[in-house]
């Protein structure tokens, strides 16, 4: 009965309610399909955005995201997102691909954003009573949610722009140019290679488990479910471990020395730098505009 | 648990990134033995394993489900330093390919899930495992380690979001901790099954043959 009177408890109920939606979504995903989707640069690889120096693109995108997450006005955030949409169009990325990638946002950030109208105190503008649960959405919460979703949207567009026009290999080359330790670069490369292998292994195990008539229980106290899932993960661990050892020995036998051949990248051209500066200056301009720069911009006229 | 872009204040994400960078530098120097031993491919396979294990959902209650974080599992089986490297790799891949967690929030996410979670798990495991000997002791230590690692990561995540002024602390803390107290039970149960299964199997083999990934003797 006191649940309705207690906003924290309410937020908790929303949280629980939406986690089902969240993980149900994530669980139905075929990993390797998604990875395929991302490992190939999208769109027509002929666009000039694809040919920009990856280092410039990495710096520009990181800077743009960092600046745009500081924006608070919805107008400026919408402009930032709009600018990225223009860039995406200029890179001629397929719209359908972009939409399907944006759907990924829903489970991760969408849930939290959806909760905001109900948990930020303020002027209520919508109520819904259902048994002992009362949902109250506030105007402030709604505006807050809109601002955050615009921020997330802009950031995702930026990451998508970077990944879709650059491809993983060039991004990693750019990172190693920026003195990211070679260990991490290699780790990321090897992991991606084996996510396919381990993912396939897991899919086969899931199929076998289902074929043997396994139906997961509905709660935490279903011992059989946890024993079965735990054993699945344990066997997957052992198999991955042994595969790792085999791979290690095979690579040693082929003369792997732990060295990573680093390509020496030519310095970025003026055209690349100009584009990078342009992207960054849009973000800086929006930030200044928000800080009240528009007042002295007008006074220049 | 993955914080998206725009939820954190610049001073929070810059600070968290600095902490994470320090922790990772320490991890790289402490796993030097492995890296010199050219075992990076094996660590990569382990990262792929954690990635896949996070895809498995377990039921929680009332039709909801959660999934493994894997911080405790990696820390107990491979040691906390390697676990940090492995989980960081997983987080970077999730960020770049799945937009799971933001680019600016990467430092904070690494801090919560690749530094705090494995170390809390490892510390608890060693402490409780030292107090109670035998099989039951190890089971209790494993369960507690996994549960506490999830709670610690959720706590850190709540504090980061609250101090950024995104959500009031009074709202985010009970919601996050309440939900993750349940998720943590699932994480604990699964980690117990996996650790006992793997250690039984490894116990059957001669321990001298095992070269631990991470080069850390457990």
PDB file of C-alpha atoms in Angstrom, chain B:
ATOM      1  CA  UNK B   1      24.994  -0.986 -16.018  1.00  0.00           C
ATOM      2  CA  UNK B   2      26.579   0.369 -19.202  1.00  0.00           C
ATOM      3  CA  UNK B   3      26.422   4.147 -18.886  1.00  0.00           C
ATOM      4  CA  UNK B   4      25.606   5.840 -22.223  1.00  0.00           C
ATOM      5  CA  UNK B   5      27.102   9.110 -23.496  1.00  0.00           C
ATOM      6  CA  UNK B   6      25.577  12.249 -22.047  1.00  0.00           C
ATOM      7  CA  UNK B   7      24.716  10.839 -18.636  1.00  0.00           C
ATOM      8  CA  UNK B   8      27.974  11.928 -17.035  1.00  0.00           C
ATOM      9  CA  UNK B   9      29.386  15.308 -16.156  1.00  0.00           C
ATOM     10  CA  UNK B  10      32.778  16.100 -17.808  1.00  0.00           C
ATOM     11  CA  UNK B  11      34.616  16.159 -14.487  1.00  0.00           C
ATOM     12  CA  UNK B  12      33.216  12.731 -13.581  1.00  0.00           C
ATOM     13  CA  UNK B  13      34.033  11.029 -16.869  1.00  0.00           C
ATOM     14  CA  UNK B  14      37.459  12.611 -17.157  1.00  0.00           C
ATOM     15  CA  UNK B  15      38.268  11.605 -13.574  1.00  0.00           C
ATOM     16  CA  UNK B  16      36.986   8.065 -14.066  1.00  0.00           C
ATOM     17  CA  UNK B  17      38.957   7.755 -17.308  1.00  0.00           C
ATOM     18  CA  UNK B  18      42.139   8.835 -15.538  1.00  0.00           C
ATOM     19  CA  UNK B  19      41.577   6.264 -12.765  1.00  0.00           C
ATOM     20  CA  UNK B  20      40.864   3.533 -15.304  1.00  0.00           C
ATOM     21  CA  UNK B  21      43.927   4.411 -17.348  1.00  0.00           C
ATOM     22  CA  UNK B  22      46.087   4.112 -14.240  1.00  0.00           C
ATOM     23  CA  UNK B  23      44.521   0.778 -13.298  1.00  0.00           C
ATOM     24  CA  UNK B  24      45.029  -0.563 -16.819  1.00  0.00           C
ATOM     25  CA  UNK B  25      48.649   0.581 -16.919  1.00  0.00           C
ATOM     26  CA  UNK B  26      49.174  -1.329 -13.673  1.00  0.00           C
ATOM     27  CA  UNK B  27      47.405  -4.358 -15.169  1.00  0.00           C
ATOM     28  CA  UNK B  28      49.645  -4.285 -18.246  1.00  0.00           C
ATOM     29  CA  UNK B  29      52.805  -4.139 -16.146  1.00  0.00           C
ATOM     30  CA  UNK B  30      51.582  -6.881 -13.789  1.00  0.00           C
ATOM     31  CA  UNK B  31      50.714  -9.234 -16.636  1.00  0.00           C
ATOM     32  CA  UNK B  32      54.016  -8.565 -18.354  1.00  0.00           C
ATOM     33  CA  UNK B  33      54.954 -12.200 -17.875  1.00  0.00           C
ATOM     34  CA  UNK B  34      52.043 -13.297 -20.046  1.00  0.00           C
ATOM     35  CA  UNK B  35      52.552 -10.642 -22.607  1.00  0.00           C
ATOM     36  CA  UNK B  36      56.228 -11.500 -22.913  1.00  0.00           C
ATOM     37  CA  UNK B  37      55.138 -15.093 -23.097  1.00  0.00           C
ATOM     38  CA  UNK B  38      53.198 -14.115 -26.230  1.00  0.00           C
ATOM     39  CA  UNK B  39      49.950 -15.272 -24.700  1.00  0.00           C
ATOM     40  CA  UNK B  40      47.879 -12.367 -25.981  1.00  0.00           C
ATOM     41  CA  UNK B  41      45.936 -14.664 -28.358  1.00  0.00           C
ATOM     42  CA  UNK B  42      44.876 -16.810 -25.391  1.00  0.00           C
ATOM     43  CA  UNK B  43      43.689 -13.727 -23.511  1.00  0.00           C
ATOM     44  CA  UNK B  44      41.759 -12.725 -26.624  1.00  0.00           C
ATOM     45  CA  UNK B  45      39.962 -16.063 -26.629  1.00  0.00           C
ATOM     46  CA  UNK B  46      39.087 -15.527 -22.954  1.00  0.00           C
ATOM     47  CA  UNK B  47      37.668 -12.086 -23.776  1.00  0.00           C
ATOM     48  CA  UNK B  48      35.555 -13.669 -26.506  1.00  0.00           C
ATOM     49  CA  UNK B  49      34.367 -16.208 -23.930  1.00  0.00           C
ATOM     50  CA  UNK B  50      33.297 -13.503 -21.467  1.00  0.00           C
ATOM     51  CA  UNK B  51      31.545 -11.700 -24.309  1.00  0.00           C
ATOM     52  CA  UNK B  52      29.605 -14.864 -25.178  1.00  0.00           C
ATOM     53  CA  UNK B  53      28.868 -15.685 -21.530  1.00  0.00           C
ATOM     54  CA  UNK B  54      27.277 -12.259 -21.127  1.00  0.00           C
ATOM     55  CA  UNK B  55      24.821 -13.243 -23.848  1.00  0.00           C
ATOM     56  CA  UNK B  56      23.301 -16.013 -21.716  1.00  0.00           C
ATOM     57  CA  UNK B  57      20.215 -14.877 -19.841  1.00  0.00           C
ATOM     58  CA  UNK B  58      19.086 -16.321 -16.540  1.00  0.00           C
ATOM     59  CA  UNK B  59      15.619 -15.920 -15.001  1.00  0.00           C
ATOM     60  CA  UNK B  60      15.311 -13.547 -12.040  1.00  0.00           C
ATOM     61  CA  UNK B  61      11.676 -13.236 -10.975  1.00  0.00           C
ATOM     62  CA  UNK B  62       8.254 -12.592 -12.473  1.00  0.00           C
ATOM     63  CA  UNK B  63       9.361 -13.184 -16.041  1.00  0.00           C
ATOM     64  CA  UNK B  64      12.339 -10.826 -15.825  1.00  0.00           C
ATOM     65  CA  UNK B  65      15.835 -11.966 -16.607  1.00  0.00           C
ATOM     66  CA  UNK B  66      19.403 -10.830 -16.100  1.00  0.00           C
ATOM     67  CA  UNK B  67      22.754 -11.781 -17.471  1.00  0.00           C
ATOM     68  CA  UNK B  68      26.229 -12.495 -16.197  1.00  0.00           C
ATOM     69  CA  UNK B  69      28.758  -9.671 -15.872  1.00  0.00           C
ATOM     70  CA  UNK B  70      31.645 -12.093 -15.634  1.00  0.00           C
ATOM     71  CA  UNK B  71      33.912  -9.873 -13.543  1.00  0.00           C
ATOM     72  CA  UNK B  72      34.026 -12.274 -10.606  1.00  0.00           C
ATOM     73  CA  UNK B  73      34.324 -15.327 -12.840  1.00  0.00           C
ATOM     74  CA  UNK B  74      37.313 -13.891 -14.701  1.00  0.00           C
ATOM     75  CA  UNK B  75      38.965 -12.657 -11.501  1.00  0.00           C
ATOM     76  CA  UNK B  76      38.658 -16.016  -9.697  1.00  0.00           C
ATOM     77  CA  UNK B  77      39.701 -18.213 -12.613  1.00  0.00           C
ATOM     78  CA  UNK B  78      42.307 -15.986 -14.272  1.00  0.00           C
ATOM     79  CA  UNK B  79      43.370 -13.493 -11.625  1.00  0.00           C
ATOM     80  CA  UNK B  80      42.309  -9.846 -11.206  1.00  0.00           C
ATOM     81  CA  UNK B  81      44.929  -8.277 -13.484  1.00  0.00           C
ATOM     82  CA  UNK B  82      44.093 -10.415 -16.499  1.00  0.00           C
ATOM     83  CA  UNK B  83      40.401 -10.038 -15.706  1.00  0.00           C
ATOM     84  CA  UNK B  84      40.810  -6.268 -15.979  1.00  0.00           C
ATOM     85  CA  UNK B  85      42.431  -6.509 -19.416  1.00  0.00           C
ATOM     86  CA  UNK B  86      39.845  -9.011 -20.646  1.00  0.00           C
ATOM     87  CA  UNK B  87      36.808  -7.086 -19.424  1.00  0.00           C
ATOM     88  CA  UNK B  88      38.174  -3.819 -20.793  1.00  0.00           C
ATOM     89  CA  UNK B  89      38.469  -5.470 -24.195  1.00  0.00           C
ATOM     90  CA  UNK B  90      34.878  -6.703 -23.948  1.00  0.00           C
ATOM     91  CA  UNK B  91      33.657  -3.223 -22.999  1.00  0.00           C
ATOM     92  CA  UNK B  92      35.510  -1.557 -25.885  1.00  0.00           C
ATOM     93  CA  UNK B  93      34.007  -4.022 -28.374  1.00  0.00           C
ATOM     94  CA  UNK B  94      30.525  -3.518 -26.920  1.00  0.00           C
ATOM     95  CA  UNK B  95      30.950   0.230 -27.206  1.00  0.00           C
ATOM     96  CA  UNK B  96      32.189   0.266 -30.807  1.00  0.00           C
ATOM     97  CA  UNK B  97      29.911  -2.392 -32.252  1.00  0.00           C
ATOM     98  CA  UNK B  98      26.805  -2.411 -30.108  1.00  0.00           C
ATOM     99  CA  UNK B  99      26.681   1.179 -28.798  1.00  0.00           C
ATOM    100  CA  UNK B 100      26.448  -0.464 -25.398  1.00  0.00           C
ATOM    101  CA  UNK B 101      27.984   2.198 -23.192  1.00  0.00           C
ATOM    102  CA  UNK B 102      29.158   5.562 -24.414  1.00  0.00           C
ATOM    103  CA  UNK B 103      32.484   6.679 -25.828  1.00  0.00           C
ATOM    104  CA  UNK B 104      33.020   9.373 -23.216  1.00  0.00           C
ATOM    105  CA  UNK B 105      31.598   7.078 -20.533  1.00  0.00           C
ATOM    106  CA  UNK B 106      34.042   4.282 -21.417  1.00  0.00           C
ATOM    107  CA  UNK B 107      36.405   5.282 -18.611  1.00  0.00           C
ATOM    108  CA  UNK B 108      33.602   5.103 -16.052  1.00  0.00           C
ATOM    109  CA  UNK B 109      32.306   1.790 -17.423  1.00  0.00           C
ATOM    110  CA  UNK B 110      35.809   0.294 -17.330  1.00  0.00           C
ATOM    111  CA  UNK B 111      36.237   1.538 -13.768  1.00  0.00           C
ATOM    112  CA  UNK B 112      32.956  -0.058 -12.627  1.00  0.00           C
ATOM    113  CA  UNK B 113      33.035  -3.343 -14.500  1.00  0.00           C
ATOM    114  CA  UNK B 114      36.695  -4.035 -15.305  1.00  0.00           C
ATOM    115  CA  UNK B 115      38.461  -2.599 -12.240  1.00  0.00           C
ATOM    116  CA  UNK B 116      36.088  -2.423  -9.265  1.00  0.00           C
ATOM    117  CA  UNK B 117      34.125  -5.624  -9.989  1.00  0.00           C
ATOM    118  CA  UNK B 118      37.118  -7.986 -10.465  1.00  0.00           C
ATOM    119  CA  UNK B 119      39.079  -6.551  -7.529  1.00  0.00           C
ATOM    120  CA  UNK B 120      36.130  -6.641  -5.133  1.00  0.00           C
ATOM    121  CA  UNK B 121      35.497 -10.231  -6.241  1.00  0.00           C
ATOM    122  CA  UNK B 122      39.125 -11.244  -5.886  1.00  0.00           C
ATOM    123  CA  UNK B 123      39.539  -9.573  -2.486  1.00  0.00           C
ATOM    124  CA  UNK B 124      36.359 -11.160  -1.131  1.00  0.00           C
ATOM    125  CA  UNK B 125      37.302 -14.554  -2.542  1.00  0.00           C
ATOM    126  CA  UNK B 126      40.739 -14.539  -0.935  1.00  0.00           C
ATOM    127  CA  UNK B 127      39.464 -13.145   2.373  1.00  0.00           C
ATOM    128  CA  UNK B 128      36.458 -15.439   2.856  1.00  0.00           C
ATOM    129  CA  UNK B 129      38.262 -18.417   1.322  1.00  0.00           C
ATOM    130  CA  UNK B 130      41.051 -17.894   3.837  1.00  0.00           C
ATOM    131  CA  UNK B 131      38.624 -17.867   6.763  1.00  0.00           C
ATOM    132  CA  UNK B 132      36.739 -21.050   5.926  1.00  0.00           C
ATOM    133  CA  UNK B 133      38.545 -24.059   4.563  1.00  0.00           C
ATOM    134  CA  UNK B 134      37.047 -26.855   2.531  1.00  0.00           C
ATOM    135  CA  UNK B 135      34.456 -27.129  -0.163  1.00  0.00           C
ATOM    136  CA  UNK B 136      31.655 -25.277   1.605  1.00  0.00           C
ATOM    137  CA  UNK B 137      34.029 -22.429   2.379  1.00  0.00           C
ATOM    138  CA  UNK B 138      35.044 -22.085  -1.233  1.00  0.00           C
ATOM    139  CA  UNK B 139      31.420 -22.145  -2.382  1.00  0.00           C
ATOM    140  CA  UNK B 140      30.507 -19.415   0.102  1.00  0.00           C
ATOM    141  CA  UNK B 141      33.562 -17.367  -0.898  1.00  0.00           C
ATOM    142  CA  UNK B 142      32.732 -17.650  -4.594  1.00  0.00           C
ATOM    143  CA  UNK B 143      29.085 -16.730  -4.120  1.00  0.00           C
ATOM    144  CA  UNK B 144      29.864 -13.736  -1.914  1.00  0.00           C
ATOM    145  CA  UNK B 145      32.622 -12.577  -4.254  1.00  0.00           C
ATOM    146  CA  UNK B 146      30.288 -12.615  -7.253  1.00  0.00           C
ATOM    147  CA  UNK B 147      27.385 -10.964  -5.412  1.00  0.00           C
ATOM    148  CA  UNK B 148      29.557  -8.223  -3.914  1.00  0.00           C
ATOM    149  CA  UNK B 149      31.284  -7.536  -7.233  1.00  0.00           C
ATOM    150  CA  UNK B 150      27.928  -6.856  -8.900  1.00  0.00           C
ATOM    151  CA  UNK B 151      26.781  -4.685  -5.997  1.00  0.00           C
ATOM    152  CA  UNK B 152      30.039  -2.707  -5.926  1.00  0.00           C
ATOM    153  CA  UNK B 153      29.857  -2.038  -9.665  1.00  0.00           C
ATOM    154  CA  UNK B 154      26.195  -0.978  -9.370  1.00  0.00           C
ATOM    155  CA  UNK B 155      27.056   1.297  -6.440  1.00  0.00           C
ATOM    156  CA  UNK B 156      29.894   2.973  -8.336  1.00  0.00           C
ATOM    157  CA  UNK B 157      27.651   3.383 -11.385  1.00  0.00           C
ATOM    158  CA  UNK B 158      24.876   4.980  -9.270  1.00  0.00           C
ATOM    159  CA  UNK B 159      27.291   7.380  -7.595  1.00  0.00           C
ATOM    160  CA  UNK B 160      28.775   8.477 -10.934  1.00  0.00           C
ATOM    161  CA  UNK B 161      25.347   9.170 -12.407  1.00  0.00           C
ATOM    162  CA  UNK B 162      24.106  10.910  -9.255  1.00  0.00           C
ATOM    163  CA  UNK B 163      27.171  13.145  -8.833  1.00  0.00           C
ATOM    164  CA  UNK B 164      26.822  14.164 -12.468  1.00  0.00           C
ATOM    165  CA  UNK B 165      23.434  15.573 -11.509  1.00  0.00           C
ATOM    166  CA  UNK B 166      21.603  13.385 -14.003  1.00  0.00           C
ATOM    167  CA  UNK B 167      19.376  11.538 -11.527  1.00  0.00           C
ATOM    168  CA  UNK B 168      18.890  12.276  -7.815  1.00  0.00           C
ATOM    169  CA  UNK B 169      20.892   9.863  -5.654  1.00  0.00           C
ATOM    170  CA  UNK B 170      17.782   8.949  -3.654  1.00  0.00           C
ATOM    171  CA  UNK B 171      16.218   7.596  -6.838  1.00  0.00           C
ATOM    172  CA  UNK B 172      19.089   5.896  -8.624  1.00  0.00           C
ATOM    173  CA  UNK B 173      20.700   4.219  -5.617  1.00  0.00           C
ATOM    174  CA  UNK B 174      17.763   2.092  -4.366  1.00  0.00           C
ATOM    175  CA  UNK B 175      16.696   1.267  -7.910  1.00  0.00           C
ATOM    176  CA  UNK B 176      20.153   0.167  -9.058  1.00  0.00           C
ATOM    177  CA  UNK B 177      21.118  -1.631  -5.858  1.00  0.00           C
ATOM    178  CA  UNK B 178      17.708  -3.244  -5.454  1.00  0.00           C
ATOM    179  CA  UNK B 179      17.712  -4.666  -8.946  1.00  0.00           C
ATOM    180  CA  UNK B 180      21.356  -5.701  -8.851  1.00  0.00           C
ATOM    181  CA  UNK B 181      20.937  -7.406  -5.492  1.00  0.00           C
ATOM    182  CA  UNK B 182      18.750  -9.863  -7.420  1.00  0.00           C
ATOM    183  CA  UNK B 183      21.007  -9.990 -10.488  1.00  0.00           C
ATOM    184  CA  UNK B 184      23.919 -10.604  -8.119  1.00  0.00           C
ATOM    185  CA  UNK B 185      22.247 -13.741  -6.750  1.00  0.00           C
ATOM    186  CA  UNK B 186      22.068 -15.157 -10.264  1.00  0.00           C
ATOM    187  CA  UNK B 187      25.651 -14.108 -10.929  1.00  0.00           C
ATOM    188  CA  UNK B 188      26.673 -15.790  -7.659  1.00  0.00           C
ATOM    189  CA  UNK B 189      24.866 -19.055  -8.401  1.00  0.00           C
ATOM    190  CA  UNK B 190      26.301 -19.339 -11.902  1.00  0.00           C
ATOM    191  CA  UNK B 191      29.806 -18.376 -10.792  1.00  0.00           C
ATOM    192  CA  UNK B 192      29.684 -21.051  -8.056  1.00  0.00           C
ATOM    193  CA  UNK B 193      28.694 -23.728 -10.587  1.00  0.00           C
ATOM    194  CA  UNK B 194      31.361 -22.658 -13.084  1.00  0.00           C
ATOM    195  CA  UNK B 195      34.191 -22.325 -10.550  1.00  0.00           C
ATOM    196  CA  UNK B 196      33.471 -25.678  -8.882  1.00  0.00           C
ATOM    197  CA  UNK B 197      33.117 -27.399 -12.265  1.00  0.00           C
ATOM    198  CA  UNK B 198      36.359 -25.945 -13.623  1.00  0.00           C
ATOM    199  CA  UNK B 199      38.394 -26.499 -10.464  1.00  0.00           C
ATOM    200  CA  UNK B 200      37.219 -30.127 -10.266  1.00  0.00           C
ATOM    201  CA  UNK B 201      38.331 -30.642 -13.844  1.00  0.00           C
ATOM    202  CA  UNK B 202      41.636 -28.836 -13.368  1.00  0.00           C
ATOM    203  CA  UNK B 203      42.181 -30.675 -10.108  1.00  0.00           C
ATOM    204  CA  UNK B 204      42.120 -33.947 -12.032  1.00  0.00           C
ATOM    205  CA  UNK B 205      44.993 -32.828 -14.212  1.00  0.00           C
ATOM    206  CA  UNK B 206      48.495 -32.237 -12.939  1.00  0.00           C
ATOM    207  CA  UNK B 207      48.642 -28.677 -11.799  1.00  0.00           C
ATOM    208  CA  UNK B 208      52.174 -28.338 -13.123  1.00  0.00           C
ATOM    209  CA  UNK B 209      50.888 -28.524 -16.671  1.00  0.00           C
ATOM    210  CA  UNK B 210      48.711 -25.492 -16.340  1.00  0.00           C
ATOM    211  CA  UNK B 211      50.106 -22.217 -17.459  1.00  0.00           C
ATOM    212  CA  UNK B 212      47.685 -19.684 -16.101  1.00  0.00           C
ATOM    213  CA  UNK B 213      46.549 -17.038 -18.502  1.00  0.00           C
ATOM    214  CA  UNK B 214      47.627 -13.880 -16.825  1.00  0.00           C
ATOM    215  CA  UNK B 215      50.657 -15.636 -15.379  1.00  0.00           C
ATOM    216  CA  UNK B 216      49.179 -15.244 -11.916  1.00  0.00           C
ATOM    217  CA  UNK B 217      49.444 -18.160  -9.563  1.00  0.00           C
ATOM    218  CA  UNK B 218      46.124 -18.502  -7.765  1.00  0.00           C
TER     219      UNK B 218
END
